[in-house]
PDB file of C-alpha atoms in Angstrom:
ATOM      1  CA  MET A 214     -70.571  -4.290 -29.562  1.00 88.00           C
ATOM      2  CA  VAL A 215     -66.854  -5.776 -29.285  1.00 96.00           C
ATOM      3  CA  SER A 216     -67.576  -7.897 -25.125  1.00 98.00           C
ATOM      4  CA  ARG A 217     -64.235 -10.114 -25.532  1.00 98.00           C
ATOM      5  CA  VAL A 218     -60.919  -9.440 -27.548  1.00 98.00           C
ATOM      6  CA  LEU A 219     -57.851 -11.671 -27.911  1.00 98.00           C
ATOM      7  CA  VAL A 220     -55.235 -10.655 -27.334  1.00 98.00           C
ATOM      8  CA  PRO A 221     -51.857 -13.262 -28.182  1.00 97.00           C
ATOM      9  CA  MET A 222     -48.795 -11.524 -26.907  1.00 96.00           C
ATOM     10  CA  ASP A 223     -45.257 -12.846 -26.691  1.00 93.00           C
ATOM     11  CA  ASP A 224     -42.222 -10.642 -25.240  1.00 90.00           C
ATOM     12  CA  SER A 225     -41.921  -7.541 -27.291  1.00 92.00           C
ATOM     13  CA  GLU A 226     -42.675  -4.408 -27.197  1.00 94.00           C
ATOM     14  CA  THR A 227     -45.551  -3.911 -30.101  1.00 94.00           C
ATOM     15  CA  ALA A 228     -47.729  -6.897 -27.971  1.00 95.00           C
ATOM     16  CA  GLY A 229     -47.472  -5.041 -24.377  1.00 96.00           C
ATOM     17  CA  ARG A 230     -48.679  -2.126 -26.303  1.00 97.00           C
ATOM     18  CA  ALA A 231     -51.271  -3.940 -28.061  1.00 98.00           C
ATOM     19  CA  LEU A 232     -52.578  -5.125 -24.661  1.00 98.00           C
ATOM     20  CA  ARG A 233     -52.525  -2.058 -23.632  1.00 98.00           C
ATOM     21  CA  TYR A 234     -54.776  -0.815 -26.400  1.00 98.00           C
ATOM     22  CA  ALA A 235     -57.246  -3.559 -26.114  1.00 98.00           C
ATOM     23  CA  LEU A 236     -57.229  -2.316 -22.319  1.00 98.00           C
ATOM     24  CA  ASP A 237     -57.700   1.620 -23.757  1.00 98.00           C
ATOM     25  CA  VAL A 238     -60.401   0.626 -25.785  1.00 98.00           C
ATOM     26  CA  HIS A 239     -62.171  -2.401 -25.024  1.00 98.00           C
ATOM     27  CA  SER A 240     -62.085  -1.286 -21.277  1.00 96.00           C
ATOM     28  CA  ASP A 241     -65.739  -3.323 -21.353  1.00 96.00           C
ATOM     29  CA  ALA A 242     -64.885  -6.320 -22.786  1.00 98.00           C
ATOM     30  CA  GLU A 243     -63.557  -9.462 -21.416  1.00 98.00           C
ATOM     31  CA  ILE A 244     -59.852  -9.234 -22.352  1.00 98.00           C
ATOM     32  CA  THR A 245     -58.141 -13.240 -22.705  1.00 98.00           C
ATOM     33  CA  VAL A 246     -53.897 -12.617 -23.121  1.00 98.00           C
ATOM     34  CA  TYR A 247     -52.623 -15.439 -25.270  1.00 98.00           C
ATOM     35  CA  HIS A 248     -49.257 -17.109 -25.505  1.00 96.00           C
ATOM     36  CA  VAL A 249     -48.200 -19.796 -28.396  1.00 94.00           C
ATOM     37  CA  VAL A 250     -45.508 -22.149 -27.408  1.00 89.00           C
ATOM     38  CA  GLY A 251     -44.006 -24.002 -30.587  1.00 76.00           C
ATOM     39  CA  SER A 252     -45.041 -27.339 -31.062  1.00 59.00           C
ATOM     40  CA  PRO A 253     -42.451 -30.060 -29.613  1.00 50.00           C
ATOM     41  CA  SER A 254     -39.928 -30.682 -32.921  1.00 48.00           C
ATOM     42  CA  MET A 255     -36.216 -31.544 -32.753  1.00 47.00           C
ATOM     43  CA  MET A 256     -36.406 -28.846 -35.539  1.00 49.00           C
ATOM     44  CA  MET A 257     -37.536 -26.298 -34.391  1.00 50.00           C
ATOM     45  CA  GLY A 258     -35.665 -23.410 -32.204  1.00 52.00           C
ATOM     46  CA  SER A 259     -37.123 -22.731 -28.751  1.00 52.00           C
ATOM     47  CA  ALA A 260     -39.585 -25.603 -28.974  1.00 52.00           C
ATOM     48  CA  VAL A 261     -37.213 -28.130 -29.267  1.00 51.00           C
ATOM     49  CA  GLY A 262     -36.509 -28.502 -24.927  1.00 55.00           C
ATOM     50  CA  LEU A 263     -40.531 -28.867 -25.529  1.00 60.00           C
ATOM     51  CA  ALA A 264     -40.065 -32.529 -27.135  1.00 55.00           C
ATOM     52  CA  LEU A 265     -37.581 -33.410 -24.461  1.00 59.00           C
ATOM     53  CA  GLU A 266     -40.353 -32.700 -21.670  1.00 62.00           C
ATOM     54  CA  ASP A 267     -42.335 -35.580 -20.086  1.00 69.00           C
ATOM     55  CA  ASP A 268     -45.610 -33.012 -19.628  1.00 82.00           C
ATOM     56  CA  ILE A 269     -45.503 -30.849 -21.853  1.00 80.00           C
ATOM     57  CA  GLU A 270     -48.525 -28.674 -21.090  1.00 85.00           C
ATOM     58  CA  THR A 271     -46.618 -28.231 -18.108  1.00 87.00           C
ATOM     59  CA  ALA A 272     -43.170 -27.248 -19.052  1.00 86.00           C
ATOM     60  CA  ALA A 273     -45.730 -25.210 -22.258  1.00 88.00           C
ATOM     61  CA  THR A 274     -46.957 -23.039 -19.227  1.00 91.00           C
ATOM     62  CA  GLU A 275     -43.476 -22.281 -17.255  1.00 92.00           C
ATOM     63  CA  ARG A 276     -42.530 -20.952 -20.469  1.00 90.00           C
ATOM     64  CA  ALA A 277     -45.198 -18.761 -21.233  1.00 94.00           C
ATOM     65  CA  LYS A 278     -44.844 -17.766 -17.170  1.00 97.00           C
ATOM     66  CA  PRO A 279     -42.532 -14.308 -18.425  1.00 96.00           C
ATOM     67  CA  VAL A 280     -45.513 -13.197 -21.231  1.00 97.00           C
ATOM     68  CA  PHE A 281     -48.069 -13.539 -17.979  1.00 98.00           C
ATOM     69  CA  ASP A 282     -46.234 -11.994 -15.361  1.00 98.00           C
ATOM     70  CA  ARG A 283     -45.808  -9.042 -17.774  1.00 97.00           C
ATOM     71  CA  ALA A 284     -49.697  -9.322 -19.106  1.00 98.00           C
ATOM     72  CA  HIS A 285     -50.944  -8.985 -15.167  1.00 98.00           C
ATOM     73  CA  GLU A 286     -48.650  -6.334 -14.901  1.00 98.00           C
ATOM     74  CA  VAL A 287     -49.775  -3.676 -17.351  1.00 98.00           C
ATOM     75  CA  ALA A 288     -53.729  -5.252 -16.274  1.00 98.00           C
ATOM     76  CA  ALA A 289     -53.292  -4.137 -12.881  1.00 98.00           C
ATOM     77  CA  GLU A 290     -52.383  -0.155 -14.024  1.00 97.00           C
ATOM     78  CA  TYR A 291     -55.429  -0.865 -15.735  1.00 97.00           C
ATOM     79  CA  ASP A 292     -57.212  -1.860 -12.681  1.00 97.00           C
ATOM     80  CA  THR A 293     -58.393  -4.874 -14.709  1.00 97.00           C
ATOM     81  CA  GLU A 294     -58.386  -8.884 -14.438  1.00 97.00           C
ATOM     82  CA  ILE A 295     -57.532 -10.281 -17.606  1.00 98.00           C
ATOM     83  CA  GLU A 296     -57.617 -14.171 -18.605  1.00 98.00           C
ATOM     84  CA  THR A 297     -54.343 -15.943 -19.785  1.00 98.00           C
ATOM     85  CA  GLN A 298     -54.322 -18.935 -22.080  1.00 98.00           C
ATOM     86  CA  VAL A 299     -51.347 -21.101 -23.288  1.00 96.00           C
ATOM     87  CA  GLY A 300     -51.951 -22.600 -27.464  1.00 94.00           C
ATOM     88  CA  LEU A 301     -49.260 -25.009 -28.302  1.00 90.00           C
ATOM     89  CA  GLY A 302     -48.345 -25.694 -32.280  1.00 87.00           C
ATOM     90  CA  HIS A 303     -47.444 -23.022 -34.798  1.00 88.00           C
ATOM     91  CA  PRO A 304     -48.434 -19.300 -33.789  1.00 91.00           C
ATOM     92  CA  THR A 305     -50.853 -18.225 -36.697  1.00 94.00           C
ATOM     93  CA  ARG A 306     -52.607 -21.354 -37.251  1.00 95.00           C
ATOM     94  CA  ALA A 307     -53.506 -21.647 -33.035  1.00 96.00           C
ATOM     95  CA  ILE A 308     -54.592 -17.960 -33.177  1.00 97.00           C
ATOM     96  CA  VAL A 309     -56.824 -18.364 -36.058  1.00 98.00           C
ATOM     97  CA  ALA A 310     -58.197 -21.812 -34.276  1.00 98.00           C
ATOM     98  CA  ARG A 311     -59.327 -19.510 -31.242  1.00 98.00           C
ATOM     99  CA  ALA A 312     -60.800 -16.714 -33.046  1.00 98.00           C
ATOM    100  CA  ASP A 313     -64.157 -18.402 -33.210  1.00 97.00           C
ATOM    101  CA  ASP A 314     -64.464 -17.848 -29.221  1.00 98.00           C
ATOM    102  CA  TYR A 315     -64.169 -14.220 -29.339  1.00 98.00           C
ATOM    103  CA  ASP A 316     -65.577 -10.840 -31.483  1.00 98.00           C
ATOM    104  CA  ALA A 317     -61.541  -9.325 -32.197  1.00 98.00           C
ATOM    105  CA  ILE A 318     -58.472  -9.848 -32.251  1.00 98.00           C
ATOM    106  CA  VAL A 319     -55.617  -7.184 -30.607  1.00 98.00           C
ATOM    107  CA  MET A 320     -51.799  -7.687 -31.283  1.00 97.00           C
ATOM    108  CA  GLY A 321     -48.780  -6.531 -32.097  1.00 95.00           C
ATOM    109  CA  CYS A 322     -47.477  -5.522 -35.405  1.00 90.00           C
ATOM    110  CA  HIS A 323     -44.843  -7.826 -35.102  1.00 74.00           C
ATOM    111  CA  GLY A 324     -42.948  -9.926 -32.395  1.00 60.00           C
ATOM    112  CA  GLU A 325     -39.992 -10.890 -30.418  1.00 55.00           C
ATOM    113  CA  HIS A 326     -38.525 -12.782 -33.415  1.00 49.00           C
ATOM    114  CA  SER A 327     -39.289 -10.808 -35.944  1.00 45.00           C
ATOM    115  CA  GLU A 328     -38.518  -7.118 -34.890  1.00 43.00           C
ATOM    116  CA  ASN A 329     -35.126  -7.391 -34.946  1.00 44.00           C
ATOM    117  CA  ILE A 330     -35.178  -9.218 -38.579  1.00 41.00           C
ATOM    118  CA  THR A 331     -38.011  -7.225 -40.089  1.00 39.00           C
ATOM    119  CA  ARG A 332     -37.386  -3.534 -39.268  1.00 39.00           C
ATOM    120  CA  GLY A 333     -38.412  -2.535 -42.145  1.00 36.00           C
ATOM    121  CA  PHE A 334     -41.455  -3.871 -42.552  1.00 40.00           C
ATOM    122  CA  LEU A 335     -44.724  -2.708 -40.681  1.00 39.00           C
ATOM    123  CA  VAL A 336     -46.184  -6.178 -40.408  1.00 47.00           C
ATOM    124  CA  GLY A 337     -44.912  -8.992 -39.026  1.00 66.00           C
ATOM    125  CA  ASN A 338     -45.557 -12.363 -40.770  1.00 87.00           C
ATOM    126  CA  VAL A 339     -47.720 -13.841 -38.327  1.00 91.00           C
ATOM    127  CA  ALA A 340     -49.900 -10.485 -37.707  1.00 93.00           C
ATOM    128  CA  LYS A 341     -49.990 -10.476 -41.106  1.00 93.00           C
ATOM    129  CA  THR A 342     -51.202 -13.892 -41.939  1.00 94.00           C
ATOM    130  CA  VAL A 343     -54.075 -13.943 -39.081  1.00 96.00           C
ATOM    131  CA  PHE A 344     -54.935 -10.608 -40.446  1.00 94.00           C
ATOM    132  CA  GLU A 345     -55.370 -12.228 -44.165  1.00 96.00           C
ATOM    133  CA  ARG A 346     -56.994 -15.461 -42.298  1.00 97.00           C
ATOM    134  CA  SER A 347     -59.173 -14.436 -39.189  1.00 98.00           C
ATOM    135  CA  PRO A 348     -62.749 -14.693 -39.390  1.00 98.00           C
ATOM    136  CA  ILE A 349     -63.087 -11.707 -36.928  1.00 98.00           C
ATOM    137  CA  PRO A 350     -61.221  -8.069 -37.106  1.00 98.00           C
ATOM    138  CA  VAL A 351     -58.109  -8.070 -36.569  1.00 98.00           C
ATOM    139  CA  THR A 352     -56.180  -4.660 -35.155  1.00 97.00           C
ATOM    140  CA  THR A 353     -52.450  -4.609 -35.325  1.00 95.00           C
ATOM    141  CA  VAL A 354     -51.085  -2.323 -33.209  1.00 96.00           C
ATOM    142  CA  ARG A 355     -47.085  -0.606 -34.053  1.00 90.00           C
TER     143      ARG A 355
END
């Protein structure tokens, strides 16, 4: 029986569909939406700003807020409460590191960055790597 489900989520449409799928299929499970903000680095796109923040955790939480607001809106459509958590680091590593605390992972097949770049691929790099490395079942949603 699946009682705890991790739903990694970003701003992509497929992430929203993954949350809806998790809420439909695992309606009795505890759902945790997990948003990973990149580690602060002077070389990493949107995470560059984190490197300049005094309080990285607060800044990461602020960056996750739009994703969590959207997740709560979706959960409200199902009249369900969800938990939200913020992670820091590389998305694949952060998701796989959390996997042992859950019974299943449900995630979009590609995220916000890969949707525009890899239209021809079925599964994005993060989803593919999580699928390959996860110690628990992973469902990818298109």
